[in-house]
């Protein structure tokens, strides 16, 4: 099938580097927009930081988000599992006095029992048992998670299966795991906001940044499916996809 010039411009322009956890190349230009949630994870995190003497940020990415929550407790650590993000996070966070550690196994975190009064976790996997081990009694765990139904319509449109590891990940499952491992639920919410992509280049950039969404995605193999999406965007103005997010605030007992 012959593809129009604009489509190929978007395709060729999607080859941009992605570093840390920074989507500004598409969000800052208005090419990707997400409907706001009814809660603010950042506001909730700041409120908890004010009461904590020690803090762990799990899955800090390049440290972009944590660095904006200053002032931080004197005893603050951050973990990250994606190796290319480690030097980015260290460059940003170590001047702020934050210890940055690479973590590969959720079940074996390099911290002492009861070390942290507050643990933050935004969009990072976790072991409820291990989080309970390293958090102090009466410590607070705040997490915002990406649910297993997130952006499933993208996979459908591309003809790609959803990763089976995540399909059952939802609020009910996470709450049960935490309560079974010594946490008391303080607050929980689950929502399905709409995310809009305004051109196919933004969509490709997004999928390359989060390869776990569609591990088998390849531009050449999915070229015709991408062109169908492009035509839908040109007709409608955007592609609307349903996200899946949930929030938990819990206290160690």
Short mmCIF file of C-alpha atoms in Angstrom, two decimals:
data_model
loop_
_atom_site.label_atom_id
_atom_site.label_comp_id
_atom_site.label_asym_id
_atom_site.label_seq_id
_atom_site.Cartn_x
_atom_site.Cartn_y
_atom_site.Cartn_z
CA UNK A 1 0.00 0.00 0.00
CA UNK A 2 1.28 3.46 -0.89
CA UNK A 3 1.67 5.68 2.15
CA UNK A 4 1.21 9.43 2.12
CA UNK A 5 4.08 11.85 2.74
CA UNK A 6 2.80 13.04 6.13
CA UNK A 7 2.64 9.46 7.41
CA UNK A 8 6.26 8.84 6.43
CA UNK A 9 7.28 12.15 8.03
CA UNK A 10 5.80 10.97 11.34
CA UNK A 11 7.39 7.53 10.96
CA UNK A 12 10.86 8.90 10.26
CA UNK A 13 10.58 11.55 12.95
CA UNK A 14 9.83 9.03 15.69
CA UNK A 15 13.50 7.99 15.94
CA UNK A 16 14.24 10.18 18.93
CA UNK A 17 16.26 9.17 22.00
CA UNK A 18 14.35 8.42 25.19
CA UNK A 19 16.17 9.00 28.48
CA UNK A 20 15.15 8.56 32.09
CA UNK A 21 11.37 8.81 32.25
CA UNK A 22 10.84 11.95 30.23
CA UNK A 23 8.03 12.06 27.66
CA UNK A 24 8.34 15.80 27.04
CA UNK A 25 9.27 15.29 23.37
CA UNK A 26 5.63 14.33 22.74
CA UNK A 27 3.80 15.74 25.78
CA UNK A 28 5.51 19.13 25.65
CA UNK A 29 4.48 19.55 22.02
CA UNK A 30 0.88 18.52 22.69
CA UNK A 31 1.12 15.34 20.64
CA UNK A 32 0.07 13.15 23.56
CA UNK A 33 -2.46 14.09 26.21
CA UNK A 34 -3.87 12.15 29.16
CA UNK A 35 -7.11 12.90 30.94
CA UNK A 36 -6.36 13.93 34.55
CA UNK A 37 -7.02 11.55 37.40
CA UNK A 38 -9.22 12.49 40.35
CA UNK A 39 -6.15 12.37 42.61
CA UNK A 40 -2.66 13.89 42.51
CA UNK A 41 0.06 11.40 43.40
CA UNK A 42 2.55 14.28 43.62
CA UNK A 43 0.46 16.28 46.09
CA UNK A 44 -0.10 13.19 48.21
CA UNK A 45 3.63 12.39 48.14
CA UNK A 46 4.59 15.90 49.28
CA UNK A 47 2.12 15.70 52.17
CA UNK A 48 3.70 12.44 53.36
CA UNK A 49 7.28 13.64 52.84
CA UNK A 50 6.69 16.48 55.32
CA UNK A 51 6.11 13.91 58.06
CA UNK A 52 8.94 11.49 57.24
CA UNK A 53 12.56 11.34 58.37
CA UNK A 54 13.54 8.65 55.87
CA UNK A 55 12.33 8.01 52.34
CA UNK A 56 12.70 5.46 49.56
CA UNK A 57 11.57 6.14 46.00
CA UNK A 58 11.14 2.85 44.14
CA UNK A 59 11.67 2.92 40.39
CA UNK A 60 12.90 6.49 40.24
CA UNK A 61 13.56 6.45 36.48
CA UNK A 62 15.98 9.28 35.83
CA UNK A 63 15.04 10.91 39.14
CA UNK A 64 12.93 13.54 37.37
CA UNK A 65 9.87 13.21 39.59
CA UNK A 66 11.65 12.74 42.93
CA UNK A 67 13.84 15.79 42.35
CA UNK A 68 10.70 17.93 42.08
CA UNK A 69 9.44 16.85 45.51
CA UNK A 70 12.13 18.80 47.41
CA UNK A 71 12.89 19.36 50.19
CA UNK A 72 13.54 15.68 50.82
CA UNK A 73 14.37 13.94 54.10
CA UNK A 74 18.09 13.82 54.92
CA UNK A 75 17.94 10.03 54.64
CA UNK A 76 16.58 9.49 51.12
CA UNK A 77 17.32 6.59 48.78
CA UNK A 78 16.09 5.69 45.31
CA UNK A 79 16.10 2.45 43.34
CA UNK A 80 15.97 1.84 39.60
CA UNK A 81 15.94 -1.39 37.63
CA UNK A 82 16.66 -0.11 34.11
CA UNK A 83 20.44 0.12 33.73
CA UNK A 84 20.59 3.11 31.31
CA UNK A 85 18.63 5.19 33.82
CA UNK A 86 21.14 4.69 36.65
CA UNK A 87 23.73 7.31 35.57
CA UNK A 88 20.92 9.74 34.70
CA UNK A 89 19.37 9.33 38.15
CA UNK A 90 22.73 9.60 39.91
CA UNK A 91 23.63 12.80 38.07
CA UNK A 92 20.32 14.35 39.07
CA UNK A 93 19.83 12.98 42.59
CA UNK A 94 23.23 12.48 44.20
CA UNK A 95 23.89 16.26 44.36
CA UNK A 96 20.67 16.40 46.41
CA UNK A 97 22.06 13.85 48.88
CA UNK A 98 20.02 10.93 47.52
CA UNK A 99 21.56 7.46 47.40
CA UNK A 100 20.75 5.75 44.07
CA UNK A 101 20.93 1.96 43.82
CA UNK A 102 20.28 -0.45 40.97
CA UNK A 103 17.77 -3.16 41.86
CA UNK A 104 17.09 -6.23 39.74
CA UNK A 105 15.00 -8.37 42.11
CA UNK A 106 11.85 -7.06 43.82
CA UNK A 107 12.21 -9.80 46.45
CA UNK A 108 15.71 -8.76 47.52
CA UNK A 109 16.09 -5.04 48.18
CA UNK A 110 19.46 -3.82 49.53
CA UNK A 111 18.08 -2.25 52.71
CA UNK A 112 17.80 -3.08 56.40
CA UNK A 113 14.60 -4.17 58.12
CA UNK A 114 12.38 -1.21 59.01
CA UNK A 115 14.74 1.29 57.39
CA UNK A 116 12.19 3.72 55.89
CA UNK A 117 9.32 5.69 57.35
CA UNK A 118 7.95 6.42 53.87
CA UNK A 119 8.16 4.45 50.63
CA UNK A 120 6.98 5.97 47.35
CA UNK A 121 6.34 3.91 44.26
CA UNK A 122 5.04 5.35 41.01
CA UNK A 123 4.48 2.82 38.24
CA UNK A 124 7.07 0.37 39.58
CA UNK A 125 6.63 -3.32 40.36
CA UNK A 126 6.99 -4.38 43.99
CA UNK A 127 6.87 -7.32 46.37
CA UNK A 128 4.45 -6.56 49.21
CA UNK A 129 6.41 -8.85 51.51
CA UNK A 130 9.72 -7.12 50.81
CA UNK A 131 8.22 -3.63 51.09
CA UNK A 132 6.87 -4.59 54.51
CA UNK A 133 10.30 -5.86 55.58
CA UNK A 134 12.09 -2.59 54.84
CA UNK A 135 9.38 -0.20 56.07
CA UNK A 136 9.14 0.87 59.70
CA UNK A 137 6.12 0.08 61.84
CA UNK A 138 3.52 2.78 61.20
CA UNK A 139 5.45 3.59 58.02
CA UNK A 140 3.52 4.74 54.95
CA UNK A 141 3.53 3.14 51.52
CA UNK A 142 2.14 5.27 48.68
CA UNK A 143 1.91 3.78 45.22
CA UNK A 144 0.32 4.64 41.91
CA UNK A 145 0.22 1.68 39.57
CA UNK A 146 -0.46 1.01 35.89
CA UNK A 147 -3.17 -1.64 35.75
CA UNK A 148 -3.12 -4.71 33.54
CA UNK A 149 -5.82 -3.35 31.21
CA UNK A 150 -3.77 -0.27 30.36
CA UNK A 151 -3.86 0.72 26.67
CA UNK A 152 -5.11 -2.73 25.64
CA UNK A 153 -6.80 -1.13 22.61
CA UNK A 154 -3.36 -0.28 21.22
CA UNK A 155 -2.45 -3.95 21.15
CA UNK A 156 -5.75 -4.79 19.49
CA UNK A 157 -5.27 -2.19 16.76
CA UNK A 158 -1.72 -3.38 16.11
CA UNK A 159 -2.73 -7.05 16.12
CA UNK A 160 -0.40 -7.82 19.02
CA UNK A 161 -1.18 -9.82 22.19
CA UNK A 162 -1.23 -8.25 25.63
CA UNK A 163 1.62 -9.34 27.91
CA UNK A 164 0.11 -12.10 30.06
CA UNK A 165 2.25 -11.11 33.08
CA UNK A 166 0.16 -8.00 33.71
CA UNK A 167 -3.41 -8.82 32.71
CA UNK A 168 -4.58 -9.60 36.28
CA UNK A 169 -2.81 -6.64 37.89
CA UNK A 170 -5.53 -4.44 39.41
CA UNK A 171 -6.46 -2.62 42.62
CA UNK A 172 -8.14 -5.61 44.23
CA UNK A 173 -5.07 -7.81 43.68
CA UNK A 174 -2.59 -5.26 45.03
CA UNK A 175 -4.71 -4.46 48.10
CA UNK A 176 -5.02 -8.15 48.93
CA UNK A 177 -1.26 -8.66 48.67
CA UNK A 178 -0.54 -5.70 50.94
CA UNK A 179 -3.12 -6.67 53.56
CA UNK A 180 -1.78 -10.23 53.61
CA UNK A 181 1.69 -8.84 54.35
CA UNK A 182 1.00 -6.53 57.27
CA UNK A 183 -0.46 -3.34 55.82
CA UNK A 184 -3.62 -1.46 56.69
CA UNK A 185 -5.39 0.26 53.82
CA UNK A 186 -5.87 4.02 54.28
CA UNK A 187 -7.03 5.04 50.81
CA UNK A 188 -7.52 3.40 47.42
CA UNK A 189 -8.83 4.48 44.01
CA UNK A 190 -8.99 2.98 40.53
CA UNK A 191 -9.76 4.82 37.30
CA UNK A 192 -9.66 4.45 33.53
CA UNK A 193 -8.71 7.85 32.05
CA UNK A 194 -8.54 8.50 28.32
CA UNK A 195 -5.23 9.05 26.59
CA UNK A 196 -5.12 10.73 23.19
CA UNK A 197 -2.42 10.36 20.54
CA UNK A 198 -2.53 13.07 17.88
CA UNK A 199 -0.11 11.56 15.36
CA UNK A 200 1.37 8.15 14.65
CA UNK A 201 4.93 9.33 15.35
CA UNK A 202 3.98 10.10 18.95
CA UNK A 203 2.44 6.63 19.22
CA UNK A 204 5.62 4.94 17.95
CA UNK A 205 7.79 6.97 20.33
CA UNK A 206 5.52 5.98 23.22
CA UNK A 207 5.61 2.26 22.39
CA UNK A 208 9.40 2.30 22.08
CA UNK A 209 9.67 3.99 25.49
CA UNK A 210 7.48 1.34 27.17
CA UNK A 211 8.45 -1.88 25.33
CA UNK A 212 6.61 -4.08 27.86
CA UNK A 213 3.25 -2.84 26.49
CA UNK A 214 3.83 -4.59 23.14
CA UNK A 215 7.10 -6.55 23.24
CA UNK A 216 6.66 -7.73 19.65
CA UNK A 217 6.07 -4.25 18.22
CA UNK A 218 8.13 -3.47 15.13
CA UNK A 219 7.46 -0.53 12.84
CA UNK A 220 8.18 -2.47 9.65
CA UNK A 221 6.01 -5.43 10.63
CA UNK A 222 3.17 -3.23 11.87
CA UNK A 223 3.44 -0.67 9.04
CA UNK A 224 -0.01 -1.34 7.58
CA UNK A 225 -1.69 -1.33 10.99
CA UNK A 226 0.07 1.95 11.76
CA UNK A 227 -1.16 3.40 8.49
CA UNK A 228 -4.74 2.46 9.38
CA UNK A 229 -4.25 4.22 12.73
CA UNK A 230 -2.78 7.23 10.90
CA UNK A 231 -5.85 7.44 8.67
CA UNK A 232 -8.13 7.26 11.73
CA UNK A 233 -6.16 10.09 13.33
CA UNK A 234 -6.42 12.20 10.19
CA UNK A 235 -10.17 11.62 10.04
CA UNK A 236 -10.98 12.03 13.73
CA UNK A 237 -8.10 14.24 14.84
CA UNK A 238 -6.72 11.77 17.39
CA UNK A 239 -6.66 8.17 18.61
CA UNK A 240 -8.34 7.70 22.00
CA UNK A 241 -7.08 4.87 24.21
CA UNK A 242 -8.26 3.82 27.66
CA UNK A 243 -5.61 3.79 30.38
CA UNK A 244 -5.78 1.90 33.69
CA UNK A 245 -4.48 3.47 36.90
CA UNK A 246 -4.92 2.74 40.60
CA UNK A 247 -3.69 4.33 43.81
CA UNK A 248 -3.00 2.87 47.25
CA UNK A 249 -2.06 4.58 50.51
CA UNK A 250 -1.30 2.03 53.22
CA UNK A 251 0.19 1.92 56.71
CA UNK A 252 2.49 -0.81 58.03
CA UNK A 253 1.02 -2.44 61.14
#
